[in-house]
PDB file of C-alpha atoms in Angstrom:
ATOM      1  CA  MET L   1     140.121 128.234 150.407  1.00 36.00           C
ATOM      2  CA  ILE L   2     136.896 126.700 151.564  1.00 40.00           C
ATOM      3  CA  THR L   3     136.536 122.793 152.164  1.00 42.00           C
ATOM      4  CA  ASP L   4     133.499 120.906 151.059  1.00 45.00           C
ATOM      5  CA  TYR L   5     131.821 119.695 154.131  1.00 50.00           C
ATOM      6  CA  SER L   6     129.994 121.410 156.846  1.00 65.00           C
ATOM      7  CA  PRO L   7     131.528 120.456 160.330  1.00 74.00           C
ATOM      8  CA  GLY L   8     134.609 122.517 159.555  1.00 79.00           C
ATOM      9  CA  GLY L   9     137.483 123.301 157.126  1.00 83.00           C
ATOM     10  CA  ILE L  10     139.888 126.029 156.040  1.00 88.00           C
ATOM     11  CA  VAL L  11     138.472 129.399 155.815  1.00 91.00           C
ATOM     12  CA  CYS L  12     141.868 131.257 154.627  1.00 94.00           C
ATOM     13  CA  LYS L  13     145.433 131.423 154.746  1.00 96.00           C
ATOM     14  CA  MET L  14     146.564 133.720 157.709  1.00 97.00           C
ATOM     15  CA  PRO L  15     148.917 136.561 156.722  1.00 97.00           C
ATOM     16  CA  GLU L  16     152.263 136.051 158.248  1.00 97.00           C
ATOM     17  CA  GLU L  17     152.278 139.427 160.036  1.00 97.00           C
ATOM     18  CA  LEU L  18     148.901 138.715 161.933  1.00 97.00           C
ATOM     19  CA  LEU L  19     150.315 135.274 162.981  1.00 97.00           C
ATOM     20  CA  THR L  20     153.227 137.105 164.462  1.00 96.00           C
ATOM     21  CA  LEU L  21     151.002 139.492 166.412  1.00 96.00           C
ATOM     22  CA  LEU L  22     149.033 136.595 167.810  1.00 96.00           C
ATOM     23  CA  GLN L  23     152.072 134.755 168.872  1.00 96.00           C
ATOM     24  CA  TYR L  24     153.591 137.941 170.290  1.00 95.00           C
ATOM     25  CA  ARG L  25     150.435 138.502 172.554  1.00 94.00           C
ATOM     26  CA  LEU L  26     150.235 134.923 173.656  1.00 93.00           C
ATOM     27  CA  HIS L  27     153.884 135.111 174.690  1.00 93.00           C
ATOM     28  CA  ASN L  28     153.137 138.249 176.837  1.00 92.00           C
ATOM     29  CA  PHE L  29     150.182 136.290 178.250  1.00 90.00           C
ATOM     30  CA  GLN L  30     152.254 133.307 179.247  1.00 89.00           C
ATOM     31  CA  THR L  31     154.949 135.544 180.794  1.00 91.00           C
ATOM     32  CA  THR L  32     153.058 138.234 182.496  1.00 89.00           C
ATOM     33  CA  GLU L  33     149.423 137.468 182.959  1.00 85.00           C
ATOM     34  CA  ILE L  34     147.437 134.829 184.910  1.00 83.00           C
ATOM     35  CA  PRO L  35     145.020 132.872 182.645  1.00 83.00           C
ATOM     36  CA  SER L  36     141.178 133.749 182.672  1.00 78.00           C
ATOM     37  CA  LEU L  37     140.369 130.156 182.764  1.00 71.00           C
ATOM     38  CA  ILE L  38     142.377 127.273 183.831  1.00 73.00           C
ATOM     39  CA  GLY L  39     141.429 123.506 183.496  1.00 63.00           C
ATOM     40  CA  THR L  40     138.442 121.705 182.418  1.00 63.00           C
ATOM     41  CA  LEU L  41     137.596 119.894 179.263  1.00 61.00           C
ATOM     42  CA  GLY L  42     139.663 116.775 180.056  1.00 58.00           C
ATOM     43  CA  SER L  43     142.644 118.731 181.091  1.00 56.00           C
ATOM     44  CA  PRO L  44     142.487 119.522 184.933  1.00 56.00           C
ATOM     45  CA  GLY L  45     144.930 121.785 186.842  1.00 59.00           C
ATOM     46  CA  PHE L  46     147.232 123.793 184.625  1.00 64.00           C
ATOM     47  CA  GLY L  47     146.830 121.272 181.395  1.00 80.00           C
ATOM     48  CA  TYR L  48     144.565 123.801 179.634  1.00 83.00           C
ATOM     49  CA  LYS L  49     144.820 127.650 179.892  1.00 86.00           C
ATOM     50  CA  ARG L  50     142.764 130.347 178.290  1.00 86.00           C
ATOM     51  CA  TRP L  51     143.162 134.094 178.038  1.00 88.00           C
ATOM     52  CA  ILE L  52     140.246 136.492 177.109  1.00 86.00           C
ATOM     53  CA  ILE L  53     141.092 139.044 174.360  1.00 88.00           C
ATOM     54  CA  GLN L  54     137.448 140.558 174.454  1.00 85.00           C
ATOM     55  CA  SER L  55     135.120 141.245 177.454  1.00 73.00           C
ATOM     56  CA  PRO L  56     131.326 141.258 177.056  1.00 67.00           C
ATOM     57  CA  LEU L  57     129.704 144.522 177.357  1.00 53.00           C
ATOM     58  CA  HIS L  58     126.062 144.199 176.607  1.00 44.00           C
ATOM     59  CA  ILE L  59     123.570 142.228 174.354  1.00 43.00           C
ATOM     60  CA  SER L  60     123.796 143.347 170.732  1.00 42.00           C
ATOM     61  CA  HIS L  61     120.663 144.358 168.865  1.00 37.00           C
ATOM     62  CA  THR L  62     122.712 145.098 165.879  1.00 39.00           C
ATOM     63  CA  LEU L  63     123.858 141.410 164.869  1.00 41.00           C
ATOM     64  CA  GLN L  64     122.213 140.148 161.791  1.00 42.00           C
ATOM     65  CA  THR L  65     120.829 137.138 163.835  1.00 44.00           C
ATOM     66  CA  ASP L  66     117.420 137.651 164.937  1.00 47.00           C
ATOM     67  CA  ILE L  67     117.787 137.707 168.949  1.00 48.00           C
ATOM     68  CA  SER L  68     114.367 136.340 169.346  1.00 50.00           C
ATOM     69  CA  LEU L  69     115.814 133.053 167.549  1.00 49.00           C
ATOM     70  CA  ILE L  70     118.392 132.480 170.161  1.00 51.00           C
ATOM     71  CA  PRO L  71     117.435 130.311 173.122  1.00 52.00           C
ATOM     72  CA  ASN L  72     117.515 132.065 176.506  1.00 55.00           C
ATOM     73  CA  GLU L  73     120.391 130.136 177.819  1.00 52.00           C
ATOM     74  CA  HIS L  74     122.570 131.451 175.032  1.00 52.00           C
ATOM     75  CA  LYS L  75     121.490 135.054 174.886  1.00 52.00           C
ATOM     76  CA  ASN L  76     124.462 136.138 176.795  1.00 54.00           C
ATOM     77  CA  GLU L  77     126.816 134.937 174.198  1.00 52.00           C
ATOM     78  CA  ALA L  78     125.251 137.471 171.795  1.00 50.00           C
ATOM     79  CA  GLN L  79     127.256 140.385 172.907  1.00 54.00           C
ATOM     80  CA  ILE L  80     129.213 143.392 171.769  1.00 60.00           C
ATOM     81  CA  ASN L  81     132.756 143.043 173.092  1.00 72.00           C
ATOM     82  CA  ILE L  82     135.255 145.517 174.467  1.00 75.00           C
ATOM     83  CA  LEU L  83     138.719 144.836 172.969  1.00 85.00           C
ATOM     84  CA  GLN L  84     141.145 144.644 175.856  1.00 83.00           C
ATOM     85  CA  TYR L  85     144.268 144.522 173.591  1.00 88.00           C
ATOM     86  CA  GLU L  86     144.381 147.167 170.875  1.00 89.00           C
ATOM     87  CA  ASP L  87     147.432 145.500 169.313  1.00 90.00           C
ATOM     88  CA  LEU L  88     145.175 142.663 168.043  1.00 92.00           C
ATOM     89  CA  ARG L  89     142.815 145.003 166.322  1.00 92.00           C
ATOM     90  CA  PRO L  90     144.272 144.237 162.875  1.00 95.00           C
ATOM     91  CA  VAL L  91     143.580 140.566 163.195  1.00 95.00           C
ATOM     92  CA  ILE L  92     139.934 141.393 164.139  1.00 93.00           C
ATOM     93  CA  GLU L  93     139.709 143.830 161.281  1.00 94.00           C
ATOM     94  CA  PHE L  94     141.105 141.150 158.806  1.00 96.00           C
ATOM     95  CA  PHE L  95     138.476 139.000 159.435  1.00 95.00           C
ATOM     96  CA  GLU L  96     135.543 141.289 159.658  1.00 93.00           C
ATOM     97  CA  GLN L  97     136.529 143.175 156.387  1.00 94.00           C
ATOM     98  CA  GLN L  98     137.171 139.869 154.540  1.00 95.00           C
ATOM     99  CA  HIS L  99     135.453 136.909 155.910  1.00 94.00           C
ATOM    100  CA  VAL L 100     132.902 137.264 158.689  1.00 92.00           C
ATOM    101  CA  ASP L 101     130.231 139.795 159.757  1.00 88.00           C
ATOM    102  CA  SER L 102     131.356 140.087 163.445  1.00 86.00           C
ATOM    103  CA  VAL L 103     134.067 138.877 165.752  1.00 88.00           C
ATOM    104  CA  PHE L 104     133.191 138.421 169.400  1.00 85.00           C
ATOM    105  CA  ARG L 105     134.470 136.124 172.350  1.00 86.00           C
ATOM    106  CA  PHE L 106     138.012 136.156 171.192  1.00 91.00           C
ATOM    107  CA  ARG L 107     140.347 133.997 173.204  1.00 90.00           C
ATOM    108  CA  MET L 108     143.543 132.271 173.288  1.00 93.00           C
ATOM    109  CA  SER L 109     144.477 128.960 174.747  1.00 90.00           C
ATOM    110  CA  VAL L 110     147.335 126.738 175.415  1.00 91.00           C
ATOM    111  CA  LEU L 111     146.979 122.884 175.926  1.00 88.00           C
ATOM    112  CA  GLN L 112     149.931 121.370 177.655  1.00 84.00           C
ATOM    113  CA  PRO L 113     151.549 118.202 176.225  1.00 84.00           C
ATOM    114  CA  GLU L 114     149.987 114.806 177.196  1.00 80.00           C
ATOM    115  CA  ASN L 115     146.575 116.779 177.689  1.00 79.00           C
ATOM    116  CA  GLU L 116     143.410 116.514 175.647  1.00 79.00           C
ATOM    117  CA  ILE L 117     140.098 118.221 175.032  1.00 80.00           C
ATOM    118  CA  THR L 118     137.349 115.797 175.708  1.00 78.00           C
ATOM    119  CA  ALA L 119     134.143 115.558 173.558  1.00 76.00           C
ATOM    120  CA  HIS L 120     131.969 118.567 174.042  1.00 76.00           C
ATOM    121  CA  GLY L 121     129.491 120.546 171.826  1.00 72.00           C
ATOM    122  CA  SER L 122     126.217 122.693 172.191  1.00 65.00           C
ATOM    123  CA  HIS L 123     128.103 126.016 171.709  1.00 69.00           C
ATOM    124  CA  TYR L 124     125.693 128.267 169.976  1.00 69.00           C
ATOM    125  CA  PHE L 125     127.727 130.355 167.501  1.00 77.00           C
ATOM    126  CA  PRO L 126     130.060 129.430 164.828  1.00 82.00           C
ATOM    127  CA  ARG L 127     133.655 129.698 165.590  1.00 88.00           C
ATOM    128  CA  ILE L 128     137.000 130.282 163.882  1.00 93.00           C
ATOM    129  CA  HIS L 129     140.215 128.476 165.151  1.00 94.00           C
ATOM    130  CA  ILE L 130     143.709 129.714 164.212  1.00 96.00           C
ATOM    131  CA  PRO L 131     146.481 127.468 165.163  1.00 94.00           C
ATOM    132  CA  LEU L 132     149.470 129.401 166.423  1.00 95.00           C
ATOM    133  CA  CYS L 133     151.922 126.543 166.205  1.00 92.00           C
ATOM    134  CA  ASP L 134     152.666 123.251 164.254  1.00 87.00           C
ATOM    135  CA  THR L 135     152.335 120.764 167.113  1.00 84.00           C
ATOM    136  CA  ASP L 136     150.990 117.298 166.048  1.00 82.00           C
ATOM    137  CA  PHE L 137     147.386 117.547 167.133  1.00 79.00           C
ATOM    138  CA  SER L 138     144.580 115.251 166.345  1.00 81.00           C
ATOM    139  CA  PHE L 139     141.178 116.969 166.033  1.00 83.00           C
ATOM    140  CA  TYR L 140     137.744 115.310 165.365  1.00 81.00           C
ATOM    141  CA  ILE L 141     134.226 116.441 165.072  1.00 81.00           C
ATOM    142  CA  ASN L 142     130.885 114.769 164.593  1.00 76.00           C
ATOM    143  CA  ASP L 143     128.908 115.624 161.250  1.00 72.00           C
ATOM    144  CA  ARG L 144     125.242 115.804 162.462  1.00 66.00           C
ATOM    145  CA  LEU L 145     124.250 116.032 158.770  1.00 61.00           C
ATOM    146  CA  ASN L 146     125.673 112.689 157.983  1.00 62.00           C
ATOM    147  CA  ASN L 147     124.417 110.581 161.081  1.00 62.00           C
ATOM    148  CA  ASP L 148     127.279 111.950 163.429  1.00 69.00           C
ATOM    149  CA  GLU L 149     129.949 110.527 161.128  1.00 73.00           C
ATOM    150  CA  VAL L 150     133.366 111.433 162.759  1.00 77.00           C
ATOM    151  CA  LYS L 151     135.326 113.879 160.592  1.00 75.00           C
ATOM    152  CA  PRO L 152     139.013 114.413 161.161  1.00 77.00           C
ATOM    153  CA  ILE L 153     140.242 118.026 160.538  1.00 79.00           C
ATOM    154  CA  LYS L 154     143.942 118.800 160.220  1.00 81.00           C
ATOM    155  CA  LEU L 155     144.350 122.042 162.034  1.00 85.00           C
ATOM    156  CA  GLU L 156     147.536 123.008 160.425  1.00 90.00           C
ATOM    157  CA  TYR L 157     149.608 126.129 161.331  1.00 94.00           C
ATOM    158  CA  GLY L 158     149.163 128.994 158.739  1.00 95.00           C
ATOM    159  CA  ASN L 159     145.471 128.624 158.203  1.00 95.00           C
ATOM    160  CA  ALA L 160     142.261 129.815 159.811  1.00 96.00           C
ATOM    161  CA  TYR L 161     139.543 127.016 160.271  1.00 92.00           C
ATOM    162  CA  PHE L 162     135.673 127.100 160.769  1.00 88.00           C
ATOM    163  CA  ILE L 163     134.667 124.683 163.480  1.00 83.00           C
ATOM    164  CA  ASN L 164     130.997 123.856 163.861  1.00 79.00           C
ATOM    165  CA  VAL L 165     131.071 123.860 167.607  1.00 78.00           C
ATOM    166  CA  SER L 166     127.535 122.998 168.089  1.00 73.00           C
ATOM    167  CA  ASN L 167     128.687 119.229 166.943  1.00 76.00           C
ATOM    168  CA  ASN L 168     130.614 117.344 169.412  1.00 79.00           C
ATOM    169  CA  HIS L 169     134.317 117.926 168.916  1.00 80.00           C
ATOM    170  CA  TRP L 170     137.570 116.968 170.742  1.00 78.00           C
ATOM    171  CA  GLY L 171     141.256 116.788 170.192  1.00 82.00           C
ATOM    172  CA  LYS L 172     144.572 115.460 171.774  1.00 82.00           C
ATOM    173  CA  ILE L 173     148.087 116.173 171.344  1.00 79.00           C
ATOM    174  CA  LYS L 174     150.145 113.446 169.831  1.00 80.00           C
ATOM    175  CA  GLU L 175     152.500 111.646 172.230  1.00 80.00           C
ATOM    176  CA  GLY L 176     155.892 113.177 172.242  1.00 79.00           C
ATOM    177  CA  SER L 177     154.630 116.541 170.818  1.00 81.00           C
ATOM    178  CA  GLY L 178     154.794 119.979 172.430  1.00 85.00           C
ATOM    179  CA  GLU L 179     152.186 122.429 173.702  1.00 87.00           C
ATOM    180  CA  ARG L 180     149.265 123.336 171.455  1.00 89.00           C
ATOM    181  CA  SER L 181     148.438 126.943 171.246  1.00 92.00           C
ATOM    182  CA  THR L 182     145.365 128.357 169.492  1.00 93.00           C
ATOM    183  CA  ALA L 183     143.548 131.615 168.836  1.00 95.00           C
ATOM    184  CA  PHE L 184     139.797 131.410 168.406  1.00 93.00           C
ATOM    185  CA  PHE L 185     136.700 133.646 168.277  1.00 92.00           C
ATOM    186  CA  SER L 186     132.825 133.408 167.748  1.00 87.00           C
ATOM    187  CA  PHE L 187     131.020 134.993 164.863  1.00 87.00           C
ATOM    188  CA  ASN L 188     127.423 135.026 163.298  1.00 83.00           C
ATOM    189  CA  ARG L 189     127.714 134.352 159.656  1.00 86.00           C
ATOM    190  CA  PHE L 190     130.328 134.595 156.899  1.00 91.00           C
ATOM    191  CA  ASN L 191     130.266 137.557 154.597  1.00 92.00           C
ATOM    192  CA  ASP L 192     129.676 135.422 151.574  1.00 91.00           C
ATOM    193  CA  PRO L 193     126.193 133.841 151.285  1.00 89.00           C
ATOM    194  CA  GLU L 194     127.588 130.990 149.327  1.00 86.00           C
ATOM    195  CA  VAL L 195     130.120 130.213 152.167  1.00 85.00           C
ATOM    196  CA  ASN L 196     127.331 130.073 154.684  1.00 85.00           C
ATOM    197  CA  LYS L 197     125.321 127.607 152.498  1.00 82.00           C
ATOM    198  CA  GLN L 198     128.401 125.469 152.023  1.00 78.00           C
ATOM    199  CA  PHE L 199     129.028 125.206 155.886  1.00 77.00           C
ATOM    200  CA  ASN L 200     125.290 125.131 156.678  1.00 74.00           C
ATOM    201  CA  ILE L 201     125.655 128.143 158.933  1.00 76.00           C
ATOM    202  CA  ASP L 202     121.857 128.608 159.097  1.00 68.00           C
ATOM    203  CA  GLU L 203     121.515 125.298 160.985  1.00 63.00           C
ATOM    204  CA  TYR L 204     122.827 127.164 164.125  1.00 56.00           C
ATOM    205  CA  PHE L 205     119.685 129.292 164.119  1.00 50.00           C
ATOM    206  CA  ILE L 206     116.976 126.555 163.595  1.00 42.00           C
ATOM    207  CA  ARG L 207     117.975 124.176 166.359  1.00 41.00           C
TER     208      ARG L 207
END
């Protein structure tokens, strides 16, 4: 299930049991743990909350990416991670076995109603987004390969999406809709070389 343009699109349908695991973990976060990060990106105060699933340990020399190609300001993102919540290991294993070469910087977030994520980009590594609810949410991204044309991407519950977060991207909850919850993580490349070509993954490493 791969879409046909590079800024983003569907990677796969999420198994229901893995969505349930993610929703259960997020519920525990919301009821028992203080968020790792609060606010920013157009949603000050408690409008945007994030919880970290993996903590960085050290620079990885096992990644397929040539570390020398990564700008110094981004080297700390190329990290092996400690998985803090073992109950989510099946989610990570699903992606590493079937779709991507590595999973790191795994996080969860909640965007409160009447809040937005303002335009931002410049992240170095590709990212997978997994919507955890069906809130009416508008998401947009610039397509650098087509004169920064704005591409809307419908991020629907039940799917996992590739998002080229090196491009400017932004989103907003539709008026009258509830909170928006998402799981997301960084990776290096897809396991399938043809998918890397389709999504122009190599553009990350030649900027």
